[in-house]
CSV table of C-alpha atoms in Angstrom, one decimal:
chain,number,residue,atom,x,y,z
A,107,MET,CA,0.0,0.0,0.0
A,108,ALA,CA,1.3,3.4,-0.9
A,109,LYS,CA,2.8,5.9,1.4
A,110,VAL,CA,0.9,9.2,0.7
A,111,ILE,CA,3.0,12.4,1.0
A,112,SER,CA,1.6,15.9,0.6
A,113,ILE,CA,4.0,18.7,-0.5
A,114,THR,CA,2.6,21.8,1.3
A,115,ASN,CA,3.3,25.3,2.3
A,116,GLN,CA,0.8,28.2,2.4
A,117,LYS,CA,3.4,30.5,0.9
A,118,GLY,CA,3.8,30.4,-2.9
A,119,GLY,CA,7.0,30.5,-4.8
A,120,VAL,CA,8.9,28.2,-2.4
A,121,GLY,CA,9.5,25.3,-4.8
A,122,LYS,CA,6.5,23.3,-3.8
A,123,THR,CA,5.5,22.1,-7.3
A,124,THR,CA,9.1,21.8,-8.3
A,125,THR,CA,9.6,19.4,-5.4
A,126,ALA,CA,6.4,17.5,-6.1
A,127,ILE,CA,7.4,16.9,-9.8
A,128,ASN,CA,11.1,16.1,-9.2
A,129,LEU,CA,10.6,14.0,-6.1
A,130,ALA,CA,8.0,11.9,-7.9
A,131,ALA,CA,10.3,11.5,-10.8
A,132,ALA,CA,13.3,10.6,-8.6
A,133,LEU,CA,11.3,8.0,-6.7
A,134,ALA,CA,10.1,6.5,-10.0
A,135,GLU,CA,13.7,6.4,-11.3
A,136,ALA,CA,14.4,4.4,-8.1
A,137,ASN,CA,12.0,1.7,-9.3
A,138,GLN,CA,9.1,2.9,-7.1
A,139,LYS,CA,5.6,2.9,-8.6
A,140,VAL,CA,4.5,6.5,-8.1
A,141,LEU,CA,1.3,8.5,-8.6
A,142,ILE,CA,1.4,12.3,-8.5
A,143,VAL,CA,-1.9,14.1,-7.7
A,144,ASP,CA,-2.1,17.7,-9.0
A,145,PHE,CA,-4.4,19.2,-6.4
A,146,ASP,CA,-3.5,22.8,-7.1
A,147,PRO,CA,-5.9,24.9,-9.2
A,148,GLN,CA,-2.9,26.4,-11.0
A,149,ILE,CA,-2.3,22.9,-12.4
A,150,ASN,CA,1.5,23.5,-12.7
A,151,ALA,CA,2.3,19.9,-11.9
A,152,THR,CA,0.2,18.7,-14.8
A,153,ALA,CA,1.8,21.3,-17.2
A,154,GLY,CA,5.2,20.5,-15.7
A,155,PHE,CA,5.0,17.0,-17.2
A,156,GLY,CA,4.0,18.3,-20.6
A,157,VAL,CA,0.3,17.2,-20.3
A,158,GLU,CA,-2.2,19.3,-22.1
A,159,LEU,CA,-5.8,19.1,-21.1
A,160,ASP,CA,-8.9,20.0,-23.2
A,161,GLU,CA,-12.6,20.3,-22.4
A,162,ASN,CA,-13.1,16.6,-22.6
A,163,SER,CA,-10.2,15.7,-20.2
A,164,LYS,CA,-11.1,14.1,-16.9
A,165,THR,CA,-9.3,15.4,-13.8
A,166,VAL,CA,-9.2,15.0,-10.0
A,167,PHE,CA,-12.0,17.5,-10.0
A,168,ASP,CA,-14.3,15.0,-11.8
A,169,ALA,CA,-13.2,12.3,-9.4
A,170,ILE,CA,-14.6,14.4,-6.5
A,171,HIS,CA,-17.3,16.5,-8.1
A,172,GLN,CA,-18.9,13.6,-10.0
A,173,ASN,CA,-17.6,10.7,-8.0
A,174,ASP,CA,-15.9,9.5,-11.2
A,175,GLN,CA,-13.8,6.5,-10.7
A,176,SER,CA,-10.2,7.8,-10.5
A,177,LYS,CA,-8.7,4.8,-12.1
A,178,ASN,CA,-10.3,5.9,-15.3
A,179,ILE,CA,-8.9,9.4,-15.0
A,180,ILE,CA,-5.3,8.6,-14.2
A,181,ILE,CA,-2.8,9.1,-17.1
A,182,ASN,CA,-0.5,6.1,-17.0
A,183,GLU,CA,3.3,6.1,-17.5
A,184,ILE,CA,3.9,9.8,-18.2
A,185,VAL,CA,7.4,8.6,-17.5
A,186,LYS,CA,8.4,5.1,-16.5
A,187,ASN,CA,6.9,4.1,-13.2
A,188,LEU,CA,5.1,7.4,-12.8
A,189,ASP,CA,1.3,8.1,-13.3
A,190,LEU,CA,-0.5,11.4,-13.1
A,191,LEU,CA,-3.9,12.3,-11.7
A,192,PRO,CA,-4.2,15.6,-13.5
A,193,GLY,CA,-5.5,18.8,-11.9
A,194,SER,CA,-8.0,21.4,-13.1
A,195,ILE,CA,-8.6,25.1,-12.7
A,196,GLU,CA,-12.1,24.0,-11.6
A,197,LEU,CA,-10.6,23.0,-8.3
A,198,SER,CA,-10.9,26.6,-7.3
A,199,SER,CA,-14.7,26.3,-7.3
A,200,LEU,CA,-14.5,23.0,-5.4
A,201,GLU,CA,-13.5,25.0,-2.3
A,202,THR,CA,-17.0,26.5,-2.1
A,203,GLU,CA,-18.8,23.3,-3.1
A,204,LEU,CA,-17.1,21.2,-0.4
A,205,LEU,CA,-18.3,23.5,2.3
A,206,ASN,CA,-21.7,22.0,2.0
A,207,ARG,CA,-20.6,18.4,2.2
A,208,PRO,CA,-20.8,16.7,5.6
A,209,ASP,CA,-17.5,14.9,5.2
A,210,ARG,CA,-15.9,17.6,3.2
A,211,GLU,CA,-12.4,16.9,4.6
A,212,GLN,CA,-12.5,13.3,3.4
A,213,GLU,CA,-13.1,13.6,-0.3
A,214,LEU,CA,-9.6,13.4,-1.6
A,215,ARG,CA,-8.9,10.5,0.8
A,216,LYS,CA,-11.8,8.5,-0.8
A,217,VAL,CA,-10.3,9.1,-4.3
A,218,ILE,CA,-6.8,8.0,-3.2
A,219,ASP,CA,-8.0,5.0,-1.3
A,220,ARG,CA,-9.4,3.5,-4.5
A,221,VAL,CA,-6.0,3.4,-6.1
A,222,LYS,CA,-3.3,3.4,-3.4
A,223,ASN,CA,-2.8,-0.3,-3.5
A,224,ASP,CA,-1.4,0.1,-7.0
A,225,TYR,CA,1.4,2.3,-5.9
A,226,ASP,CA,4.4,2.6,-3.6
A,227,TYR,CA,4.1,6.4,-3.2
A,228,VAL,CA,1.4,8.9,-3.9
A,229,ILE,CA,2.7,12.5,-4.0
A,230,ILE,CA,0.1,15.3,-3.7
A,231,ASP,CA,0.9,18.8,-4.9
A,232,CYS,CA,-1.1,21.1,-2.7
A,233,PRO,CA,-2.3,24.7,-3.3
A,234,PRO,CA,-0.3,27.5,-1.8
A,235,ALA,CA,-2.9,28.1,0.9
A,236,VAL,CA,-4.2,26.3,4.0
A,237,GLY,CA,-7.8,26.0,2.8
A,238,ILE,CA,-10.2,23.1,2.4
A,239,LEU,CA,-8.2,21.6,-0.5
A,240,THR,CA,-5.0,21.5,1.5
A,241,VAL,CA,-6.9,20.1,4.5
A,242,ASN,CA,-8.2,17.3,2.2
A,243,ALA,CA,-4.7,16.5,1.1
A,244,LEU,CA,-3.4,16.4,4.7
A,245,VAL,CA,-6.3,14.2,5.8
A,246,ALA,CA,-5.5,11.8,2.9
A,247,SER,CA,-1.8,11.7,3.7
A,248,ASP,CA,0.5,9.7,5.9
A,249,ALA,CA,3.1,12.4,5.9
A,250,CYS,CA,3.9,15.9,4.5
A,251,ILE,CA,7.0,17.7,3.3
A,252,ILE,CA,7.3,21.4,3.8
A,253,PRO,CA,9.5,23.2,1.3
A,254,VAL,CA,11.0,26.4,2.8
A,255,GLN,CA,12.7,29.0,0.7
A,256,CYS,CA,16.0,30.2,2.3
A,257,GLU,CA,14.8,33.7,3.3
A,258,TYR,CA,13.5,35.2,6.5
A,259,PHE,CA,9.9,35.9,5.4
A,260,SER,CA,9.5,32.1,4.7
A,261,LEU,CA,9.9,31.4,8.4
A,262,GLU,CA,6.5,33.1,9.2
A,263,GLY,CA,4.8,30.9,6.7
A,264,LEU,CA,6.5,27.8,8.2
A,265,ASN,CA,5.0,28.4,11.6
A,266,GLN,CA,1.5,28.9,10.1
A,267,VAL,CA,1.6,25.7,8.0
A,268,MET,CA,2.9,23.7,11.0
A,269,SER,CA,0.0,25.0,13.1
A,270,ALA,CA,-2.4,23.9,10.4
A,271,ILE,CA,-0.8,20.4,10.3
A,272,GLU,CA,-1.1,20.1,14.0
A,273,LEU,CA,-4.8,21.0,13.8
A,274,VAL,CA,-5.4,18.3,11.2
A,275,ARG,CA,-3.4,15.8,13.2
A,276,SER,CA,-5.4,16.6,16.4
A,277,ASN,CA,-8.8,16.5,14.8
A,278,MET,CA,-8.9,14.6,11.6
A,279,ASN,CA,-5.8,12.5,10.9
A,280,SER,CA,-3.8,11.4,14.0
A,281,LYS,CA,-1.3,9.4,11.9
A,282,LEU,CA,-0.2,12.4,9.9
A,283,LYS,CA,3.5,13.2,10.5
A,284,ILE,CA,5.9,15.7,9.1
A,285,GLU,CA,8.3,13.8,6.9
A,286,GLY,CA,10.7,16.7,6.9
A,287,ILE,CA,11.3,20.4,6.2
A,288,LEU,CA,13.1,20.9,2.9
A,289,PHE,CA,15.2,23.9,2.2
A,290,THR,CA,14.9,25.2,-1.4
A,291,MET,CA,16.6,27.9,-3.4
A,292,TYR,CA,19.6,27.6,-1.2
A,293,ASP,CA,22.7,29.6,-2.1
A,294,ALA,CA,25.7,28.5,0.0
A,295,ARG,CA,27.6,31.7,-1.1
A,296,THR,CA,25.2,33.9,0.9
A,297,ARG,CA,25.2,34.3,4.7
A,298,LEU,CA,21.4,34.6,4.6
A,299,GLY,CA,20.8,31.0,3.4
A,300,GLN,CA,23.1,29.6,6.0
A,301,ASP,CA,21.5,31.7,8.8
A,302,VAL,CA,17.9,30.6,7.8
A,303,VAL,CA,18.9,26.9,7.9
A,304,ALA,CA,20.7,27.3,11.2
A,305,MET,CA,17.7,29.2,12.7
A,306,VAL,CA,15.2,26.6,11.7
A,307,LYS,CA,17.3,23.7,12.9
A,308,GLN,CA,17.7,25.5,16.3
A,309,ASN,CA,14.1,26.4,16.8
A,310,ILE,CA,12.0,23.7,15.1
A,311,LYS,CA,11.9,20.2,16.6
A,312,GLU,CA,10.7,18.5,13.4
A,313,LYS,CA,13.1,16.7,11.1
A,314,VAL,CA,15.0,18.8,8.6
A,315,PHE,CA,16.2,17.0,5.4
A,316,ASP,CA,20.0,16.8,4.9
A,317,THR,CA,19.4,17.5,1.3
A,318,LEU,CA,19.4,21.2,0.3
A,319,ILE,CA,17.8,22.2,-3.0
A,320,PRO,CA,20.0,24.9,-4.7
A,321,ARG,CA,19.0,27.8,-6.8
A,322,ASN,CA,19.5,26.3,-10.2
A,323,VAL,CA,18.7,27.6,-13.7
A,324,ARG,CA,18.2,24.1,-15.1
A,325,LEU,CA,15.6,23.4,-12.4
A,326,ALA,CA,13.7,26.5,-13.4
A,327,GLU,CA,13.9,25.6,-17.1
A,328,ALA,CA,12.7,22.0,-16.9
A,329,PRO,CA,8.9,22.6,-16.3
A,330,SER,CA,8.6,24.9,-19.3
A,331,ASN,CA,9.9,22.0,-21.4
A,332,GLY,CA,7.4,19.6,-19.9
A,333,MET,CA,10.0,17.5,-18.1
A,334,SER,CA,11.3,16.8,-14.7
A,335,ILE,CA,14.9,17.8,-14.0
A,336,LEU,CA,15.9,14.1,-14.2
A,337,ASP,CA,14.8,14.0,-17.9
A,338,TYR,CA,15.7,17.5,-18.8
A,339,ASP,CA,19.2,17.5,-17.4
A,340,SER,CA,20.0,14.2,-15.7
A,341,GLY,CA,23.5,15.3,-14.8
A,342,SER,CA,22.6,18.6,-13.2
A,343,VAL,CA,23.0,19.6,-9.6
A,344,GLY,CA,19.3,19.8,-9.3
A,345,ALA,CA,18.7,16.3,-10.5
A,346,ASP,CA,21.4,15.0,-8.1
A,347,ARG,CA,19.8,16.8,-5.1
A,348,TYR,CA,16.3,15.4,-5.9
A,349,ARG,CA,17.8,11.9,-6.2
A,350,LYS,CA,19.4,12.4,-2.7
A,351,LEU,CA,16.0,13.6,-1.4
A,352,ALA,CA,14.3,10.5,-2.7
A,353,SER,CA,17.0,8.4,-1.1
A,354,GLU,CA,16.4,10.1,2.3
A,355,ILE,CA,12.6,9.3,2.0
A,356,LEU,CA,13.2,5.7,1.0
A,357,SER,CA,15.5,5.3,4.0
A,358,ASN,CA,12.8,6.8,6.3
A,359,SER,CA,10.3,4.4,4.9
A,360,GLU,CA,12.6,1.4,5.7
A,361,VAL,CA,12.9,2.4,9.4
């Protein structure tokens, strides 16, 4: 049965979708069967794999809105060992619709439960906000990864998202754990990046990944070419770091 991991932070621009895409690809490269769920109305994870949707395309929105069986919606083998449950801009309207459902926090869990036996990992790309969509993702998850950009303003968002995770853990999903805090856009040449990492390690009790994701032009270019960094530039620093992150997660799963 799959381990379900949400990639979440209420602050945008911290490398959340970049991490979802490239971690999923790195786990797939490591011979894990992976499903990536694009649960962000911006659908960047879907576009980042070069998938183009039209008005007839089925998405995760249909799986929830119409109770459409998600196995019929999943796009198989977008790369070897990696499937995609595509997102939709209609997810933005789902926020309002779910408010009227009695078990509104459980809808994505129901979708994932139908397919999780087919996978080793399910990676959920969450919206950059702690609303009902993100709560759905956290309720459906075993663990979450919090990407944090190496700048001081990111620390405020970190405290807020950790509070939201604790709320979900206390009331809706007691098994939810923080897989780790992942530093992104790290520049070892600057004192700021080093200070932010040190500050979080000193003040946050949760696990911090050893892997640091650097600022990297190739990482930024890959999504616009519809590829993960592992396919776009397999020998790049960014590809190496996401492979190392996948190795850390695989090691955690073996403990």
